[in-house]
Protein backbone atom coordinates (compact mmCIF):
# COMPACT_ATOMS: atom_id res chain seq x y z
CA UNK A 1 0.00 0.00 0.00
CA UNK A 2 1.33 3.45 -0.93
CA UNK A 3 2.13 6.10 1.64
CA UNK A 4 -0.32 8.94 0.94
CA UNK A 5 1.27 12.40 1.00
CA UNK A 6 -0.05 15.95 0.78
CA UNK A 7 2.27 18.82 -0.20
CA UNK A 8 1.82 22.25 1.36
CA UNK A 9 3.80 25.13 -0.16
CA UNK A 10 2.74 28.56 -1.39
CA UNK A 11 4.91 28.26 -4.53
CA UNK A 12 3.41 26.06 -7.29
CA UNK A 13 6.83 25.52 -8.90
CA UNK A 14 8.22 24.15 -5.64
CA UNK A 15 5.23 21.82 -5.27
CA UNK A 16 5.72 20.57 -8.83
CA UNK A 17 9.37 19.82 -8.17
CA UNK A 18 8.63 18.03 -4.92
CA UNK A 19 5.85 16.02 -6.52
CA UNK A 20 8.17 14.70 -9.21
CA UNK A 21 10.68 13.62 -6.57
CA UNK A 22 8.20 12.09 -4.13
CA UNK A 23 6.18 10.25 -6.77
CA UNK A 24 9.31 8.48 -8.05
CA UNK A 25 9.24 5.59 -5.52
CA UNK A 26 6.32 3.26 -6.22
CA UNK A 27 5.29 3.07 -2.55
CA UNK A 28 4.85 6.84 -2.06
CA UNK A 29 2.12 8.88 -3.77
CA UNK A 30 1.24 12.58 -3.67
CA UNK A 31 -2.56 12.64 -3.38
CA UNK A 32 -3.09 16.38 -2.97
CA UNK A 33 -1.54 19.83 -2.78
CA UNK A 34 -2.28 23.02 -0.86
CA UNK A 35 -0.98 26.55 -1.34
CA UNK A 36 -1.82 27.88 2.12
CA UNK A 37 -2.16 26.71 5.69
CA UNK A 38 -5.91 27.10 5.68
CA UNK A 39 -6.20 25.11 2.46
CA UNK A 40 -4.02 22.40 3.98
CA UNK A 41 -6.40 21.92 6.90
CA UNK A 42 -9.33 21.55 4.51
CA UNK A 43 -7.66 19.15 2.10
CA UNK A 44 -6.42 16.92 4.93
CA UNK A 45 -10.02 16.53 6.03
CA UNK A 46 -11.02 15.53 2.51
CA UNK A 47 -8.16 13.16 1.64
CA UNK A 48 -6.95 11.73 4.97
CA UNK A 49 -3.20 11.47 4.12
CA UNK A 50 -0.57 9.53 6.04
CA UNK A 51 2.00 12.33 5.86
CA UNK A 52 1.83 16.09 5.27
CA UNK A 53 4.99 17.69 3.88
CA UNK A 54 4.66 21.35 4.81
CA UNK A 55 6.66 24.50 4.19
CA UNK A 56 7.40 26.65 7.23
CA UNK A 57 6.41 30.03 5.83
CA UNK A 58 3.25 30.10 3.77
CA UNK A 59 2.69 33.78 3.03
CA UNK A 60 -0.43 35.33 4.51
CA UNK A 61 -2.44 33.28 6.96
CA UNK A 62 -1.25 30.56 9.30
CA UNK A 63 2.29 29.20 8.96
CA UNK A 64 3.68 25.68 8.95
CA UNK A 65 4.08 25.52 12.72
CA UNK A 66 0.44 26.43 13.28
CA UNK A 67 -0.62 23.92 10.61
CA UNK A 68 1.39 21.25 12.42
CA UNK A 69 -0.11 22.13 15.79
CA UNK A 70 -3.68 22.02 14.48
CA UNK A 71 -3.24 18.79 12.53
CA UNK A 72 -1.52 16.97 15.38
CA UNK A 73 -4.32 17.97 17.76
CA UNK A 74 -6.83 15.95 15.72
CA UNK A 75 -8.13 12.55 16.76
CA UNK A 76 -6.36 10.62 13.97
CA UNK A 77 -3.65 13.02 12.89
CA UNK A 78 -1.32 12.61 9.93
CA UNK A 79 2.40 12.84 10.50
CA UNK A 80 3.80 16.26 9.57
CA UNK A 81 7.24 16.96 8.14
CA UNK A 82 8.47 20.55 7.87
CA UNK A 83 10.46 21.26 4.68
CA UNK A 84 11.96 24.75 4.53
CA UNK A 85 14.95 26.91 3.67
CA UNK A 86 15.12 28.35 7.21
CA UNK A 87 17.20 26.74 9.95
CA UNK A 88 16.75 29.16 12.85
CA UNK A 89 17.05 27.28 16.15
CA UNK A 90 13.85 28.82 17.49
CA UNK A 91 11.81 27.67 14.50
CA UNK A 92 13.20 24.14 14.62
CA UNK A 93 12.30 23.83 18.30
CA UNK A 94 8.87 25.39 17.73
CA UNK A 95 8.14 22.88 14.95
CA UNK A 96 9.19 19.91 17.08
CA UNK A 97 7.15 21.22 20.02
CA UNK A 98 4.15 21.53 17.70
CA UNK A 99 4.42 17.83 16.92
CA UNK A 100 6.40 17.68 13.68
CA UNK A 101 7.98 14.31 12.89
CA UNK A 102 10.93 15.96 11.22
CA UNK A 103 12.50 19.22 10.07
CA UNK A 104 14.11 19.14 6.63
CA UNK A 105 15.94 21.79 4.62
CA UNK A 106 15.13 22.19 0.94
CA UNK A 107 18.66 21.39 -0.16
CA UNK A 108 18.21 17.86 1.22
CA UNK A 109 18.98 14.88 -1.02
CA UNK A 110 15.79 13.61 -2.72
CA UNK A 111 16.39 10.13 -1.36
CA UNK A 112 16.42 11.50 2.17
CA UNK A 113 12.99 13.06 1.61
CA UNK A 114 11.64 9.59 0.81
CA UNK A 115 13.35 8.18 3.91
CA UNK A 116 11.82 10.92 6.08
CA UNK A 117 8.36 10.22 4.67
CA UNK A 118 8.74 6.48 5.29
CA UNK A 119 9.80 7.05 8.89
CA UNK A 120 7.07 9.60 9.54
CA UNK A 121 4.44 7.20 8.20
CA UNK A 122 5.65 4.62 10.75
CA UNK A 123 5.34 7.09 13.60
CA UNK A 124 9.09 7.70 13.75
CA UNK A 125 11.05 10.95 13.52
CA UNK A 126 13.68 12.01 11.03
CA UNK A 127 16.13 14.90 11.22
CA UNK A 128 19.38 15.43 9.30
CA UNK A 129 22.50 15.54 11.49
CA UNK A 130 22.84 19.33 11.24
CA UNK A 131 19.29 19.80 12.50
CA UNK A 132 19.68 17.21 15.25
CA UNK A 133 22.76 19.03 16.54
CA UNK A 134 20.76 22.27 16.78
CA UNK A 135 18.00 20.50 18.72
CA UNK A 136 20.44 18.97 21.19
CA UNK A 137 22.22 22.29 21.64
CA UNK A 138 18.90 24.02 22.35
CA UNK A 139 17.99 21.32 24.88
CA UNK A 140 21.27 21.89 26.71
CA UNK A 141 20.76 25.63 26.89
CA UNK A 142 17.90 27.23 28.84
CA UNK A 143 15.31 29.36 27.06
CA UNK A 144 16.37 32.99 26.60
CA UNK A 145 15.18 35.37 29.27
CA UNK A 146 13.50 38.59 28.25
CA UNK A 147 13.55 41.56 30.58
CA UNK A 148 10.26 42.93 31.87
CA UNK A 149 10.44 45.81 29.38
CA UNK A 150 11.27 43.45 26.49
CA UNK A 151 8.21 41.37 27.43
CA UNK A 152 6.13 44.54 27.39
CA UNK A 153 7.39 45.33 23.91
CA UNK A 154 6.55 41.84 22.60
CA UNK A 155 3.13 41.98 24.26
CA UNK A 156 2.37 45.21 22.45
CA UNK A 157 3.79 43.83 19.22
CA UNK A 158 1.21 41.07 19.43
CA UNK A 159 -1.56 43.69 19.37
CA UNK A 160 -0.27 45.04 16.05
CA UNK A 161 1.13 48.22 17.59
CA UNK A 162 3.73 50.20 15.65
CA UNK A 163 7.03 51.33 17.14
CA UNK A 164 5.55 54.79 17.68
CA UNK A 165 2.51 53.36 19.45
CA UNK A 166 4.68 51.13 21.63
CA UNK A 167 6.85 54.12 22.54
CA UNK A 168 3.77 56.12 23.49
CA UNK A 169 2.34 53.29 25.57
CA UNK A 170 5.59 52.68 27.46
CA UNK A 171 6.57 56.39 27.75
CA UNK A 172 9.89 55.87 25.97
CA UNK A 173 11.40 57.03 22.68
CA UNK A 174 11.09 55.13 19.39
CA UNK A 175 14.86 54.67 19.46
CA UNK A 176 14.50 52.85 22.78
CA UNK A 177 11.78 50.62 21.32
CA UNK A 178 14.04 49.77 18.36
CA UNK A 179 16.84 48.91 20.77
CA UNK A 180 14.54 46.59 22.71
CA UNK A 181 13.45 44.93 19.46
CA UNK A 182 17.05 44.29 18.44
CA UNK A 183 17.65 42.59 21.79
CA UNK A 184 14.45 40.55 21.50
CA UNK A 185 15.28 39.39 17.95
CA UNK A 186 18.80 38.40 19.03
CA UNK A 187 17.68 36.51 22.13
CA UNK A 188 14.92 34.63 20.30
CA UNK A 189 16.95 33.97 17.15
CA UNK A 190 14.32 35.47 14.84
CA UNK A 191 14.32 37.93 11.98
CA UNK A 192 10.84 39.43 11.99
CA UNK A 193 8.22 40.86 14.32
CA UNK A 194 5.79 38.03 13.54
CA UNK A 195 8.36 35.36 14.37
CA UNK A 196 9.30 37.16 17.59
CA UNK A 197 5.67 37.03 18.72
CA UNK A 198 5.26 33.37 17.80
CA UNK A 199 8.48 32.18 19.44
CA UNK A 200 7.89 34.22 22.60
CA UNK A 201 4.40 32.72 22.89
CA UNK A 202 5.57 29.16 22.15
CA UNK A 203 8.29 29.41 24.79
CA UNK A 204 5.98 30.97 27.36
CA UNK A 205 8.03 34.14 27.53
CA UNK A 206 5.03 36.46 27.35
GROMACS .gro file of C-alpha atoms in nm:
model
  206
    1UNK     CA    1   0.000   0.000   0.000
    2UNK     CA    2   0.133   0.345  -0.093
    3UNK     CA    3   0.213   0.610   0.164
    4UNK     CA    4  -0.032   0.894   0.094
    5UNK     CA    5   0.127   1.240   0.100
    6UNK     CA    6  -0.005   1.595   0.078
    7UNK     CA    7   0.227   1.882  -0.020
    8UNK     CA    8   0.182   2.225   0.136
    9UNK     CA    9   0.380   2.513  -0.016
   10UNK     CA   10   0.274   2.856  -0.139
   11UNK     CA   11   0.491   2.826  -0.453
   12UNK     CA   12   0.341   2.606  -0.729
   13UNK     CA   13   0.683   2.552  -0.890
   14UNK     CA   14   0.822   2.415  -0.564
   15UNK     CA   15   0.523   2.182  -0.527
   16UNK     CA   16   0.572   2.057  -0.883
   17UNK     CA   17   0.937   1.982  -0.817
   18UNK     CA   18   0.863   1.803  -0.492
   19UNK     CA   19   0.585   1.602  -0.652
   20UNK     CA   20   0.817   1.470  -0.921
   21UNK     CA   21   1.068   1.362  -0.657
   22UNK     CA   22   0.820   1.209  -0.413
   23UNK     CA   23   0.618   1.025  -0.677
   24UNK     CA   24   0.931   0.848  -0.805
   25UNK     CA   25   0.924   0.559  -0.552
   26UNK     CA   26   0.632   0.326  -0.622
   27UNK     CA   27   0.529   0.307  -0.255
   28UNK     CA   28   0.485   0.684  -0.206
   29UNK     CA   29   0.212   0.888  -0.377
   30UNK     CA   30   0.124   1.258  -0.367
   31UNK     CA   31  -0.256   1.264  -0.338
   32UNK     CA   32  -0.309   1.638  -0.297
   33UNK     CA   33  -0.154   1.983  -0.278
   34UNK     CA   34  -0.228   2.302  -0.086
   35UNK     CA   35  -0.098   2.655  -0.134
   36UNK     CA   36  -0.182   2.788   0.212
   37UNK     CA   37  -0.216   2.671   0.569
   38UNK     CA   38  -0.591   2.710   0.568
   39UNK     CA   39  -0.620   2.511   0.246
   40UNK     CA   40  -0.402   2.240   0.398
   41UNK     CA   41  -0.640   2.192   0.690
   42UNK     CA   42  -0.933   2.155   0.451
   43UNK     CA   43  -0.766   1.915   0.210
   44UNK     CA   44  -0.642   1.692   0.493
   45UNK     CA   45  -1.002   1.653   0.603
   46UNK     CA   46  -1.102   1.553   0.251
   47UNK     CA   47  -0.816   1.316   0.164
   48UNK     CA   48  -0.695   1.173   0.497
   49UNK     CA   49  -0.320   1.147   0.412
   50UNK     CA   50  -0.057   0.953   0.604
   51UNK     CA   51   0.200   1.233   0.586
   52UNK     CA   52   0.183   1.609   0.527
   53UNK     CA   53   0.499   1.769   0.388
   54UNK     CA   54   0.466   2.135   0.481
   55UNK     CA   55   0.666   2.450   0.419
   56UNK     CA   56   0.740   2.665   0.723
   57UNK     CA   57   0.641   3.003   0.583
   58UNK     CA   58   0.325   3.010   0.377
   59UNK     CA   59   0.269   3.378   0.303
   60UNK     CA   60  -0.043   3.533   0.451
   61UNK     CA   61  -0.244   3.328   0.696
   62UNK     CA   62  -0.125   3.056   0.930
   63UNK     CA   63   0.229   2.920   0.896
   64UNK     CA   64   0.368   2.568   0.895
   65UNK     CA   65   0.408   2.552   1.272
   66UNK     CA   66   0.044   2.643   1.328
   67UNK     CA   67  -0.062   2.392   1.061
   68UNK     CA   68   0.139   2.125   1.242
   69UNK     CA   69  -0.011   2.213   1.579
   70UNK     CA   70  -0.368   2.202   1.448
   71UNK     CA   71  -0.324   1.879   1.253
   72UNK     CA   72  -0.152   1.697   1.538
   73UNK     CA   73  -0.432   1.797   1.776
   74UNK     CA   74  -0.683   1.595   1.572
   75UNK     CA   75  -0.813   1.255   1.676
   76UNK     CA   76  -0.636   1.062   1.397
   77UNK     CA   77  -0.365   1.302   1.289
   78UNK     CA   78  -0.132   1.261   0.993
   79UNK     CA   79   0.240   1.284   1.050
   80UNK     CA   80   0.380   1.626   0.957
   81UNK     CA   81   0.724   1.696   0.814
   82UNK     CA   82   0.847   2.055   0.787
   83UNK     CA   83   1.046   2.126   0.468
   84UNK     CA   84   1.196   2.475   0.453
   85UNK     CA   85   1.495   2.691   0.367
   86UNK     CA   86   1.512   2.835   0.721
   87UNK     CA   87   1.720   2.674   0.995
   88UNK     CA   88   1.675   2.916   1.285
   89UNK     CA   89   1.705   2.728   1.615
   90UNK     CA   90   1.385   2.882   1.749
   91UNK     CA   91   1.181   2.767   1.450
   92UNK     CA   92   1.320   2.414   1.462
   93UNK     CA   93   1.230   2.383   1.830
   94UNK     CA   94   0.887   2.539   1.773
   95UNK     CA   95   0.814   2.288   1.495
   96UNK     CA   96   0.919   1.991   1.708
   97UNK     CA   97   0.715   2.122   2.002
   98UNK     CA   98   0.415   2.153   1.770
   99UNK     CA   99   0.442   1.783   1.692
  100UNK     CA  100   0.640   1.768   1.368
  101UNK     CA  101   0.798   1.431   1.289
  102UNK     CA  102   1.093   1.596   1.122
  103UNK     CA  103   1.250   1.922   1.007
  104UNK     CA  104   1.411   1.914   0.663
  105UNK     CA  105   1.594   2.179   0.462
  106UNK     CA  106   1.513   2.219   0.094
  107UNK     CA  107   1.866   2.139  -0.016
  108UNK     CA  108   1.821   1.786   0.122
  109UNK     CA  109   1.898   1.488  -0.102
  110UNK     CA  110   1.579   1.361  -0.272
  111UNK     CA  111   1.639   1.013  -0.136
  112UNK     CA  112   1.642   1.150   0.217
  113UNK     CA  113   1.299   1.306   0.161
  114UNK     CA  114   1.164   0.959   0.081
  115UNK     CA  115   1.335   0.818   0.391
  116UNK     CA  116   1.182   1.092   0.608
  117UNK     CA  117   0.836   1.022   0.467
  118UNK     CA  118   0.874   0.648   0.529
  119UNK     CA  119   0.980   0.705   0.889
  120UNK     CA  120   0.707   0.960   0.954
  121UNK     CA  121   0.444   0.720   0.820
  122UNK     CA  122   0.565   0.462   1.075
  123UNK     CA  123   0.534   0.709   1.360
  124UNK     CA  124   0.909   0.770   1.375
  125UNK     CA  125   1.105   1.095   1.352
  126UNK     CA  126   1.368   1.201   1.103
  127UNK     CA  127   1.613   1.490   1.122
  128UNK     CA  128   1.938   1.543   0.930
  129UNK     CA  129   2.250   1.554   1.149
  130UNK     CA  130   2.284   1.933   1.124
  131UNK     CA  131   1.929   1.980   1.250
  132UNK     CA  132   1.968   1.721   1.525
  133UNK     CA  133   2.276   1.903   1.654
  134UNK     CA  134   2.076   2.227   1.678
  135UNK     CA  135   1.800   2.050   1.872
  136UNK     CA  136   2.044   1.897   2.119
  137UNK     CA  137   2.222   2.229   2.164
  138UNK     CA  138   1.890   2.402   2.235
  139UNK     CA  139   1.799   2.132   2.488
  140UNK     CA  140   2.127   2.189   2.671
  141UNK     CA  141   2.076   2.563   2.689
  142UNK     CA  142   1.790   2.723   2.884
  143UNK     CA  143   1.531   2.936   2.706
  144UNK     CA  144   1.637   3.299   2.660
  145UNK     CA  145   1.518   3.537   2.927
  146UNK     CA  146   1.350   3.859   2.825
  147UNK     CA  147   1.355   4.156   3.058
  148UNK     CA  148   1.026   4.293   3.187
  149UNK     CA  149   1.044   4.581   2.938
  150UNK     CA  150   1.127   4.345   2.649
  151UNK     CA  151   0.821   4.137   2.743
  152UNK     CA  152   0.613   4.454   2.739
  153UNK     CA  153   0.739   4.533   2.391
  154UNK     CA  154   0.655   4.184   2.260
  155UNK     CA  155   0.313   4.198   2.426
  156UNK     CA  156   0.237   4.521   2.245
  157UNK     CA  157   0.379   4.383   1.922
  158UNK     CA  158   0.121   4.107   1.943
  159UNK     CA  159  -0.156   4.369   1.937
  160UNK     CA  160  -0.027   4.504   1.605
  161UNK     CA  161   0.113   4.822   1.759
  162UNK     CA  162   0.373   5.020   1.565
  163UNK     CA  163   0.703   5.133   1.714
  164UNK     CA  164   0.555   5.479   1.768
  165UNK     CA  165   0.251   5.336   1.945
  166UNK     CA  166   0.468   5.113   2.163
  167UNK     CA  167   0.685   5.412   2.254
  168UNK     CA  168   0.377   5.612   2.349
  169UNK     CA  169   0.234   5.329   2.557
  170UNK     CA  170   0.559   5.268   2.746
  171UNK     CA  171   0.657   5.639   2.775
  172UNK     CA  172   0.989   5.587   2.597
  173UNK     CA  173   1.140   5.703   2.268
  174UNK     CA  174   1.109   5.513   1.939
  175UNK     CA  175   1.486   5.467   1.946
  176UNK     CA  176   1.450   5.285   2.278
  177UNK     CA  177   1.178   5.062   2.132
  178UNK     CA  178   1.404   4.977   1.836
  179UNK     CA  179   1.684   4.891   2.077
  180UNK     CA  180   1.454   4.659   2.271
  181UNK     CA  181   1.345   4.493   1.946
  182UNK     CA  182   1.705   4.429   1.844
  183UNK     CA  183   1.765   4.259   2.179
  184UNK     CA  184   1.445   4.055   2.150
  185UNK     CA  185   1.528   3.939   1.795
  186UNK     CA  186   1.880   3.840   1.903
  187UNK     CA  187   1.768   3.651   2.213
  188UNK     CA  188   1.492   3.463   2.030
  189UNK     CA  189   1.695   3.397   1.715
  190UNK     CA  190   1.432   3.547   1.484
  191UNK     CA  191   1.432   3.793   1.198
  192UNK     CA  192   1.084   3.943   1.199
  193UNK     CA  193   0.822   4.086   1.432
  194UNK     CA  194   0.579   3.803   1.354
  195UNK     CA  195   0.836   3.536   1.437
  196UNK     CA  196   0.930   3.716   1.759
  197UNK     CA  197   0.567   3.703   1.872
  198UNK     CA  198   0.526   3.337   1.780
  199UNK     CA  199   0.848   3.218   1.944
  200UNK     CA  200   0.789   3.422   2.260
  201UNK     CA  201   0.440   3.272   2.289
  202UNK     CA  202   0.557   2.916   2.215
  203UNK     CA  203   0.829   2.941   2.479
  204UNK     CA  204   0.598   3.097   2.736
  205UNK     CA  205   0.803   3.414   2.753
  206UNK     CA  206   0.503   3.646   2.735
   0.00000   0.00000   0.00000
